[in-house]
Coordinates of C-alpha atoms in Angstrom, one line a residue:
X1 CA 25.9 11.5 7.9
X2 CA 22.7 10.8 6.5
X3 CA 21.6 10.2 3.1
X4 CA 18.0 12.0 3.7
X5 CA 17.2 15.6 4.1
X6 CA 15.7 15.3 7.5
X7 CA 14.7 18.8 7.2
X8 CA 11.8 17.4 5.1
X9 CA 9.1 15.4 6.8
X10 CA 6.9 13.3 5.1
X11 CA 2.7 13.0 5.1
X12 CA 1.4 9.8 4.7
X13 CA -2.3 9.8 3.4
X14 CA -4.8 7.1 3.9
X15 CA -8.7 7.7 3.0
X16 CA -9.5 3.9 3.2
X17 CA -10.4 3.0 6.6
X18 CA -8.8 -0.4 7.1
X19 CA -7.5 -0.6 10.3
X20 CA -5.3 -3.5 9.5
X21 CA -3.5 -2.3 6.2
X22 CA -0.1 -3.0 6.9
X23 CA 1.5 -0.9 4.4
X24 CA 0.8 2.3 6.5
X25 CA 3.1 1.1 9.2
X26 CA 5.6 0.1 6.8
X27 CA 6.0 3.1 5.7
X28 CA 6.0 4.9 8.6
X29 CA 8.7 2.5 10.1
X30 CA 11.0 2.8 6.9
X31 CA 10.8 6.4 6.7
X32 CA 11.1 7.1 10.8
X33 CA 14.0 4.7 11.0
X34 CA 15.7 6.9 8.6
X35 CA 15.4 9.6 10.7
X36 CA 12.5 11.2 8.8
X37 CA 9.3 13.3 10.5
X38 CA 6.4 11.3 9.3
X39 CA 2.8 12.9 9.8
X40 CA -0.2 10.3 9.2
X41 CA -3.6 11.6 7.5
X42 CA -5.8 8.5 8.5
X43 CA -8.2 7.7 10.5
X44 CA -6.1 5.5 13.3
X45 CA -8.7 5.3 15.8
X46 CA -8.9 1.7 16.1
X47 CA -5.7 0.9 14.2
X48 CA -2.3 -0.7 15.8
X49 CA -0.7 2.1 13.5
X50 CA -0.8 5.1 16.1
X51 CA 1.0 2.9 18.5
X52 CA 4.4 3.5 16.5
X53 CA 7.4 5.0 18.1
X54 CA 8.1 6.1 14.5
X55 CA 4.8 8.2 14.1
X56 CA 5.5 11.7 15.1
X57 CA 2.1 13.2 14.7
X58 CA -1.6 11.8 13.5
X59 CA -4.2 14.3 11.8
X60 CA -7.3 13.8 11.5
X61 CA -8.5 12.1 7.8
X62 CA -11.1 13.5 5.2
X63 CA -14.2 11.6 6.3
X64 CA -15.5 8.6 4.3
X65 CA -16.5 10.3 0.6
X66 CA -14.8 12.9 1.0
X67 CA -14.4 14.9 -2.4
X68 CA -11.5 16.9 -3.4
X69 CA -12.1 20.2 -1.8
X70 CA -12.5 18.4 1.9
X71 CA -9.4 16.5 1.0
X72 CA -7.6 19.7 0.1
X73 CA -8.8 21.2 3.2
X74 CA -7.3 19.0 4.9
X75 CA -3.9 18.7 3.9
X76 CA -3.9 22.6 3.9
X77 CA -4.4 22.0 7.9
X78 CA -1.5 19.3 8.1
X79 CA 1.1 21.7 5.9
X80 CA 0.1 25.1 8.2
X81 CA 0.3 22.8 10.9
X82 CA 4.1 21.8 9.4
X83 CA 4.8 24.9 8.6
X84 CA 7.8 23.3 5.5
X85 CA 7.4 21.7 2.6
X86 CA 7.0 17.5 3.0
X87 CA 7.0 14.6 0.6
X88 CA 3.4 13.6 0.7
X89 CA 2.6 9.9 -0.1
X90 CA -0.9 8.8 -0.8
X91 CA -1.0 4.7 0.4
X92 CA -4.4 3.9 -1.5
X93 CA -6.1 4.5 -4.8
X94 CA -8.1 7.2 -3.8
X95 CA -5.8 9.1 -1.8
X96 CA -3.4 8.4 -5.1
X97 CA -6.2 10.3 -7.6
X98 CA -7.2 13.3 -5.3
X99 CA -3.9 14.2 -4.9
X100 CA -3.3 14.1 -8.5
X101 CA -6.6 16.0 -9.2
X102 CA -5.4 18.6 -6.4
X103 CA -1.7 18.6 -8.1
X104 CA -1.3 22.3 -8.5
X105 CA -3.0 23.1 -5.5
X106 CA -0.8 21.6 -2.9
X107 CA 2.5 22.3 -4.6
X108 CA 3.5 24.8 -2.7
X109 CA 3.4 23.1 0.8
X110 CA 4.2 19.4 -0.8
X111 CA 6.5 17.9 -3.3
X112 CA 5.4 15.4 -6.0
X113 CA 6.0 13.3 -8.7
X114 CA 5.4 15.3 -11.8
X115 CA 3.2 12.9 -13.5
X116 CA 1.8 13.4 -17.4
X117 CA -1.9 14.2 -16.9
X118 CA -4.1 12.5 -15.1
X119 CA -2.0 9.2 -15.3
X120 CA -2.6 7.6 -12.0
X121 CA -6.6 8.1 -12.2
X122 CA -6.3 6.8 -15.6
X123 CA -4.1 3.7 -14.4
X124 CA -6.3 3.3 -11.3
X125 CA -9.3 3.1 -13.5
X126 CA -9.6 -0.5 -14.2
X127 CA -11.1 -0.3 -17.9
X128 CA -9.0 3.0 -18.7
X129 CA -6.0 0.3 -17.6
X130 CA -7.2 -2.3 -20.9
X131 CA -6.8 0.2 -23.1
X132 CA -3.5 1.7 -21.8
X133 CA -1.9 -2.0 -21.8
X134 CA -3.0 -2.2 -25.4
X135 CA -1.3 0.5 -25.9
X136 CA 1.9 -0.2 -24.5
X137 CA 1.9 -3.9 -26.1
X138 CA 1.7 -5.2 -22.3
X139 CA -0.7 -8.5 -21.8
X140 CA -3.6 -7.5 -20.4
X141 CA -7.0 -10.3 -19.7
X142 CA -9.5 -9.6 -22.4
X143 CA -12.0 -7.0 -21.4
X144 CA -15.1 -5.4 -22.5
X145 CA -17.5 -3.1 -20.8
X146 CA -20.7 -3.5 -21.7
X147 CA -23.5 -0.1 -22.5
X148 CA -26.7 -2.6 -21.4
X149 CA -27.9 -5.1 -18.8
X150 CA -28.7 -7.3 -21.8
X151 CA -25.0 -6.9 -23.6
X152 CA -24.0 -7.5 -20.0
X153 CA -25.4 -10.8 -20.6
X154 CA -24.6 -11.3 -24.0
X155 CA -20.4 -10.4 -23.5
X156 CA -20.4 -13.0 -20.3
X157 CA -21.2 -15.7 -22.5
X158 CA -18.6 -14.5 -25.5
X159 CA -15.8 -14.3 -23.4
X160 CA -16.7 -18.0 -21.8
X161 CA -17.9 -18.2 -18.5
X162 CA -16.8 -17.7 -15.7
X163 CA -15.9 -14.7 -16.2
X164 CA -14.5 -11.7 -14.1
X165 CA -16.7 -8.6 -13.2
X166 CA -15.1 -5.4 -11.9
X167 CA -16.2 -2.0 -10.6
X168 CA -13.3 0.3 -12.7
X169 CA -13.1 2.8 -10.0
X170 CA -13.4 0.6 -6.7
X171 CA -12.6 3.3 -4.4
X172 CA -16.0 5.1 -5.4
X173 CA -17.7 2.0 -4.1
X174 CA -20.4 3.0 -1.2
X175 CA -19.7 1.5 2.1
X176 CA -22.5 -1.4 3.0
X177 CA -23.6 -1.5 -0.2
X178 CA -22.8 -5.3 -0.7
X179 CA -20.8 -4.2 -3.5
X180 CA -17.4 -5.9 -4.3
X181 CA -14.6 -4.7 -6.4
X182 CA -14.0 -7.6 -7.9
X183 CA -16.4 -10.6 -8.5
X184 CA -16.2 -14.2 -10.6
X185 CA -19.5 -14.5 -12.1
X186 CA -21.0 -17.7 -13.7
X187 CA -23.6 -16.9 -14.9
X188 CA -25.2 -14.4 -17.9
X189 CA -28.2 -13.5 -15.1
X190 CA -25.3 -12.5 -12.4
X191 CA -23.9 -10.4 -15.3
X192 CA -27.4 -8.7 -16.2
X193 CA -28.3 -8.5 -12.1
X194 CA -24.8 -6.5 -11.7
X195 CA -24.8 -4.3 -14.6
X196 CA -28.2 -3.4 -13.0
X197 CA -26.4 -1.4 -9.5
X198 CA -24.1 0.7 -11.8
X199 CA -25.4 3.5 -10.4
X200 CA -25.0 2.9 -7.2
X201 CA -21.3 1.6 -7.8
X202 CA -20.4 5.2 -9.0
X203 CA -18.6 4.0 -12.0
X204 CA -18.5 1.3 -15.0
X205 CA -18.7 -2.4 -14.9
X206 CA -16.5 -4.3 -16.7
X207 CA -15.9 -7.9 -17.7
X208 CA -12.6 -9.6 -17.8
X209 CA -11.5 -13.1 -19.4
X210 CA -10.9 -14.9 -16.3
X211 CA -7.0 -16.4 -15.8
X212 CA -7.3 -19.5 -12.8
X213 CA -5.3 -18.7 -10.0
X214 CA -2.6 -21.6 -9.0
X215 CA 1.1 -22.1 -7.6
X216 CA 3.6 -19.9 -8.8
X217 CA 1.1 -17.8 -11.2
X218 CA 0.6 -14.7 -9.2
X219 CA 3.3 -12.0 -8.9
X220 CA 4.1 -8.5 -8.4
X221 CA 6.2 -5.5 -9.2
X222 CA 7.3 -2.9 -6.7
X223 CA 9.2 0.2 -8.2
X224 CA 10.1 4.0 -7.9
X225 CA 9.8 5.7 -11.4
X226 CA 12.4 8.5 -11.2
X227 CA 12.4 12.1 -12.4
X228 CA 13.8 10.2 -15.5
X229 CA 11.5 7.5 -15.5
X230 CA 14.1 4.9 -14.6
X231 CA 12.8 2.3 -12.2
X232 CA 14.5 2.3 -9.1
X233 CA 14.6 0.2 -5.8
X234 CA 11.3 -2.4 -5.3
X235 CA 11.3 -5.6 -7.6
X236 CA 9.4 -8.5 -8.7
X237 CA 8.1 -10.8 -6.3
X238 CA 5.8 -13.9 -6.1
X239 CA 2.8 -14.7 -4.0
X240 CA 3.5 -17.8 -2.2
X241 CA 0.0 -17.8 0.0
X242 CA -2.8 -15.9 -0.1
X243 CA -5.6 -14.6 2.1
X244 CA -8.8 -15.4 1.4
X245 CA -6.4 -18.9 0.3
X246 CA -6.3 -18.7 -3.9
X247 CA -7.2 -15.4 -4.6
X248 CA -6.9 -12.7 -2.0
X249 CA -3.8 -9.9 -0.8
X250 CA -0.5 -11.2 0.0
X251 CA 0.1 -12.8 3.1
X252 CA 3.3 -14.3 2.2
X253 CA 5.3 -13.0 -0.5
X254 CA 8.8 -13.9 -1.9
X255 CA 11.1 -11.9 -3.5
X256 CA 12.2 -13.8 -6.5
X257 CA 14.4 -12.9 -10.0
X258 CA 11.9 -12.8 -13.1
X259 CA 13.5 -10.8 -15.9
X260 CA 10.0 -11.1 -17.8
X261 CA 7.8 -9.1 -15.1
X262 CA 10.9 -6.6 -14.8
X263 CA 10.2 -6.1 -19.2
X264 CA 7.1 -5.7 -18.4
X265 CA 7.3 -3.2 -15.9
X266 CA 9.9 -0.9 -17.4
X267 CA 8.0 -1.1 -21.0
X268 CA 5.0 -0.3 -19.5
X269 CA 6.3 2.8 -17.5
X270 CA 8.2 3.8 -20.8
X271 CA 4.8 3.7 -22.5
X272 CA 3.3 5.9 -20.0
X273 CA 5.7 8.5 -19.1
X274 CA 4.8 7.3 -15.3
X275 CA 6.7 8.8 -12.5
X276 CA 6.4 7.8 -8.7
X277 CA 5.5 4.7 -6.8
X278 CA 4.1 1.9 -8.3
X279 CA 2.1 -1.6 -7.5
X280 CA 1.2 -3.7 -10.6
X281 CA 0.3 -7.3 -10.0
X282 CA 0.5 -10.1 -12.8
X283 CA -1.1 -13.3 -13.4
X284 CA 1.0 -15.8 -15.8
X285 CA -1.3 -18.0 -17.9
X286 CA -0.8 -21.3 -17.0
X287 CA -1.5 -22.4 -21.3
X288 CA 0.4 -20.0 -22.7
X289 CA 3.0 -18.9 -20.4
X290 CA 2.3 -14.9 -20.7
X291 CA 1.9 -12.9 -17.9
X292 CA -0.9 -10.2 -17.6
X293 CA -0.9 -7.5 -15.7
X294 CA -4.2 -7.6 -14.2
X295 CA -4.0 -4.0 -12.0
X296 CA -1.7 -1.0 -11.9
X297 CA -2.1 1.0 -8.1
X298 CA -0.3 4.2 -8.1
X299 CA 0.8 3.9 -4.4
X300 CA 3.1 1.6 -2.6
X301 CA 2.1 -1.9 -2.6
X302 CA 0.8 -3.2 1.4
X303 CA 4.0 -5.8 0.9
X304 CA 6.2 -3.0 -0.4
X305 CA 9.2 -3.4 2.1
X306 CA 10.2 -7.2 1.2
X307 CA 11.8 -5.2 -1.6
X308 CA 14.4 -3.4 0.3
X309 CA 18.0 -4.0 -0.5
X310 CA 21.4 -4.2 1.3
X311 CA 21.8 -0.1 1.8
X312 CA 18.1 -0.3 3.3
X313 CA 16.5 0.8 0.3
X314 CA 12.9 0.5 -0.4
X315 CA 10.7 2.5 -2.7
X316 CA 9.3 5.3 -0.3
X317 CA 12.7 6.0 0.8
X318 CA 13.6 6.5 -3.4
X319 CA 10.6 8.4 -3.1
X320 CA 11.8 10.8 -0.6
X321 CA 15.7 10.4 -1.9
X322 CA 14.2 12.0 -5.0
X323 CA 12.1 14.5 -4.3
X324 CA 14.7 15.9 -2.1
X325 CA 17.2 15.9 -4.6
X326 CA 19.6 13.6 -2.6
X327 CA 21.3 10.8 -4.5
X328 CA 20.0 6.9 -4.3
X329 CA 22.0 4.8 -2.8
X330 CA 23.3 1.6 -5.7
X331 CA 22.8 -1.6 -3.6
X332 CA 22.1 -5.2 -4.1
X333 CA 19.1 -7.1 -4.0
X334 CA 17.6 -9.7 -1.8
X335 CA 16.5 -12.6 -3.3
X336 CA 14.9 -15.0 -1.4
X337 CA 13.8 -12.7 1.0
X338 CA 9.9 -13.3 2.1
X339 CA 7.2 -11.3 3.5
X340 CA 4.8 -12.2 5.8
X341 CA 2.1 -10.7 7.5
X342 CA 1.3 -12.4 10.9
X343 CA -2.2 -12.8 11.6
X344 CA -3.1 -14.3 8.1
X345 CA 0.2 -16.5 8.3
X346 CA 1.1 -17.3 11.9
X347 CA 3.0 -20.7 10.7
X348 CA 4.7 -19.0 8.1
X349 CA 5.9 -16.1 10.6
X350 CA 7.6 -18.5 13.3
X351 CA 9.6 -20.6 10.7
X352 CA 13.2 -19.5 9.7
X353 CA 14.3 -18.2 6.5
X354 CA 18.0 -18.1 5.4
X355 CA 17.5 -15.0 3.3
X356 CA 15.6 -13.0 5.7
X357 CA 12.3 -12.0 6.3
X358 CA 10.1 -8.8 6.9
X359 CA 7.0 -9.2 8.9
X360 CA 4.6 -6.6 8.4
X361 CA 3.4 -6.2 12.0
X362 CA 6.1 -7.2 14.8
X363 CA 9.4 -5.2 14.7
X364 CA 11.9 -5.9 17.3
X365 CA 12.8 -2.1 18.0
X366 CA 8.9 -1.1 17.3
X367 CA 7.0 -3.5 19.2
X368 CA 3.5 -2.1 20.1
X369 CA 2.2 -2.3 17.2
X370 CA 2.6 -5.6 17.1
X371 CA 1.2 -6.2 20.4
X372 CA -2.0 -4.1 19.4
X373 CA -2.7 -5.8 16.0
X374 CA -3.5 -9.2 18.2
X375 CA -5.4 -7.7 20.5
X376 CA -7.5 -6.1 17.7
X377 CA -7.1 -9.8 15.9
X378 CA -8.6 -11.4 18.6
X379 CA -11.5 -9.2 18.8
X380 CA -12.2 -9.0 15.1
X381 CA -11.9 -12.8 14.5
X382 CA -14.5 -13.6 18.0
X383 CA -17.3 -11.0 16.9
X384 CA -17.1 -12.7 13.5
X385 CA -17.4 -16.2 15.2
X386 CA -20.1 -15.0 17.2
X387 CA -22.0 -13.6 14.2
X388 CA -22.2 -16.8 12.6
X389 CA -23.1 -18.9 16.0
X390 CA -25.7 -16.7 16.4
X391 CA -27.2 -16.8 12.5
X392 CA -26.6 -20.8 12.6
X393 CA -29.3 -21.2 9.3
X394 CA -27.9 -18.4 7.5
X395 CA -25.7 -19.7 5.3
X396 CA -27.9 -23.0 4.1
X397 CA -30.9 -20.9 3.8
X398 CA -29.2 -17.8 1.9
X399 CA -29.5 -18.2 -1.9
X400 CA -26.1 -18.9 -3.5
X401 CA -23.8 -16.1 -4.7
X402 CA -21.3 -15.6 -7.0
X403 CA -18.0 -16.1 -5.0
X404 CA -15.4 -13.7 -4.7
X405 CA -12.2 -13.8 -5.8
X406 CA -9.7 -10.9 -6.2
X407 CA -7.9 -11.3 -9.3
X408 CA -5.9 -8.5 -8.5
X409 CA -5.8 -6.4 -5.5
X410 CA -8.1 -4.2 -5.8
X411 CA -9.3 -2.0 -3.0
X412 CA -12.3 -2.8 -1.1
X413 CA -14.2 -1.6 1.4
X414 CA -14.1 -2.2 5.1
X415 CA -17.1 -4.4 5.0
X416 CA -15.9 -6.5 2.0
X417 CA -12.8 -6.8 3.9
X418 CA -14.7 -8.3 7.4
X419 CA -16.5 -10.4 5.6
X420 CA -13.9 -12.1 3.6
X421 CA -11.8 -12.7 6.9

């Protein structure tokens, strides 16, 4: 007999449009494979997603911008389309803060977390997030944001450059704009020239005490908050490679035992009364030792399924579990186990691993998906090759930039994405 209430289908939300976010399929395999309806809101046009067995219906997504009322409107089609309550499950930061916003508006046809007020705009928020850590007595890199172009300035050179500038709400940021979530900046004049397109970021600049990346400094928690607030499933797991190498997303993570992260988690979703799905990513200090949490995403993590234990466990299946009512099954974890996604870590996907490994595209009884993400590989990786033989003098003759490096992973858009690949 199964443990879920099959009766319930679940909606997966996705506003970004990043064809290959990996996280979408993973939880549309994890949640299918358990016997679950699951319903995507994304736009899957050019994304190996649709090809799923798992999928049982795409919708069409709120188009790029969208504000509340046209998200609203659209998840009102999905639940009369339904025609039952489902478990809806925003996978990025945006989708995670209009469905907050539109709380008492979709309640009827969807089951949520109750969450405390606002909490996952607020945690989303990256300078609402410096003062909540404060707050909770969680590390957090120092941060200011500054009121001027000219304190801009004046705060880069306090805190010691380089320093690290962020736009607190990323998902706001206009697509094209040249605009990144998250940039290292070394100079006061990148700070002032920065603080300068606030406007047309949509939200506050901020500048953080930059932490060096290096081996075995980045990790990340994965966790279900429960109707009680007790963390269930997920884990903490270390970053073993990164894509772009030294300071972009996951592309092979390891689950790994680190009772210091776990503290840090559970004291920080004490603090906050937090309930539902959760992402935080640390960095340890290499001087001191401490780790700081460097974001907090209110969705499940892209790498969320190395974290599933030995009854199958991962946290969107707590997710469902709980909102249904149905107990969670007590299992043991994995350690050991790695993640990896394919096309960013091809070596790393063929070699064997003694405690198991998830990859985030190929799937023995799900193949397509698989099979699609190369073809759409291959395709991305050539037109970006043939941009740059055809715009040989580009690069020498551009002036230099400040470099990018996400500290944390923050959400970007699709054309930060291409261009960092």
């Amino acid at each position: 007999m199964s443990l879920f209430d099959t009766r319930v289908p679940a909606v997966l939300l996705r506003i970004d449009r990043n064809p290959f976010h990996h996280g979408t399929l993973g939880a549309v395999r994890s949640l299918g494979r358990a016997g679950v309806d699951v319903h995507v809101v994304a736009d899957c046009t050019a994304s190996p997603v649709r090809r799923s067995r798992y999928v049982t219906r795409l919708h069409p997504a709120p188009p790029p911008g969208a504000g509340p009322a046209e998200i609203a409107g659209a998840l009102r089609k999905v639940a009369a389309r339904i025609s039952r309550p489902a478990v809806l499950i925003p996978m990025d930061d945006a989708g995670a803060v209009a469905v907050d916003r539109l709380r008492a508006e979709l309640s009827p046809s969807y089951l949520l977390p109750q969450q405390p007020g606002a909490l996952p705009e607020r945690v989303a928020d990256k300078a609402e997030l410096a003062a909540l850590c404060a707050a909770a007595d969680v590390p957090h890199p120092r941060t200011v944001v500054p009121a001027s172009a000219a304190e801009a300035a004046a705060q880069a050179w306090r805190l010691g450059l380089p320093v690290v500038a962020k736009w607190s709400r990323p998902w706001l940021l206009p697509p094209g704009s040249g605009l990144r979530s998250t940039t290292v900046i070394r100079s006061a004049q990148q700070a002032k020239e920065l603080y300068a397109r606030t406007a047309e970021a949509g939200s506050r600049l901020l500048l953080q005490e930059y932490l060096p990346p290096g081996p075995e400094l980045d990790w990340f928690f994965h966790g279900y908050a429960d109707r009680e607030g007790i963390l269930r499933a997920g884990g903490p797991g270390m970053k073993d490679l990164a894509w772009p190498r030294g300071a972009g997303l996951t592309a092979v993570g390891r689950w790994a035992p680190n009772p210091q992260v776990r503290a840090l988690a559970e004291r920080l979703v004490r603090g906050l009364g937090y309930r539902g799905i959760l992402d935080l990513d640390f960095r340890r200090c290499a001087t001191t030792g401490r780790y700081h949490l460097l974001d907090f995403n209110p969705r499940p993590g892209a790498q969320f399924r190395l974290f599933t234990d030995t009854t199958g466990l991962d946290v969107v299946r707590a997710l469902h579990l709980d909102l249904t009512h149905r107990p969670l099954p007590e299992g043991d974890e994995r350690p050991g186990r790695v993640f990896v996604v394919e096309n960013y870590a091809p070596l790393t996907a063929l070699r064997p691993v003694r405690a198991g490994r998830e990859g985030a595209w190929y799937a023995g009884d799900d193949r397509r998906p698989g099979w699609a993400m190369w073809a759409l590989w291959t395709r991305h990786v050539s037109r970006r090759l043939l941009d740059r033989l055809r715009r040989p003098g580009l690069r020498s003759a551009a002036p230099a930039e400040a470099r990018v490096v996400r500290q944390a992973s923050a959400q970007v858009s699709d054309d930060e994405r291409a261009s960092s690949h």
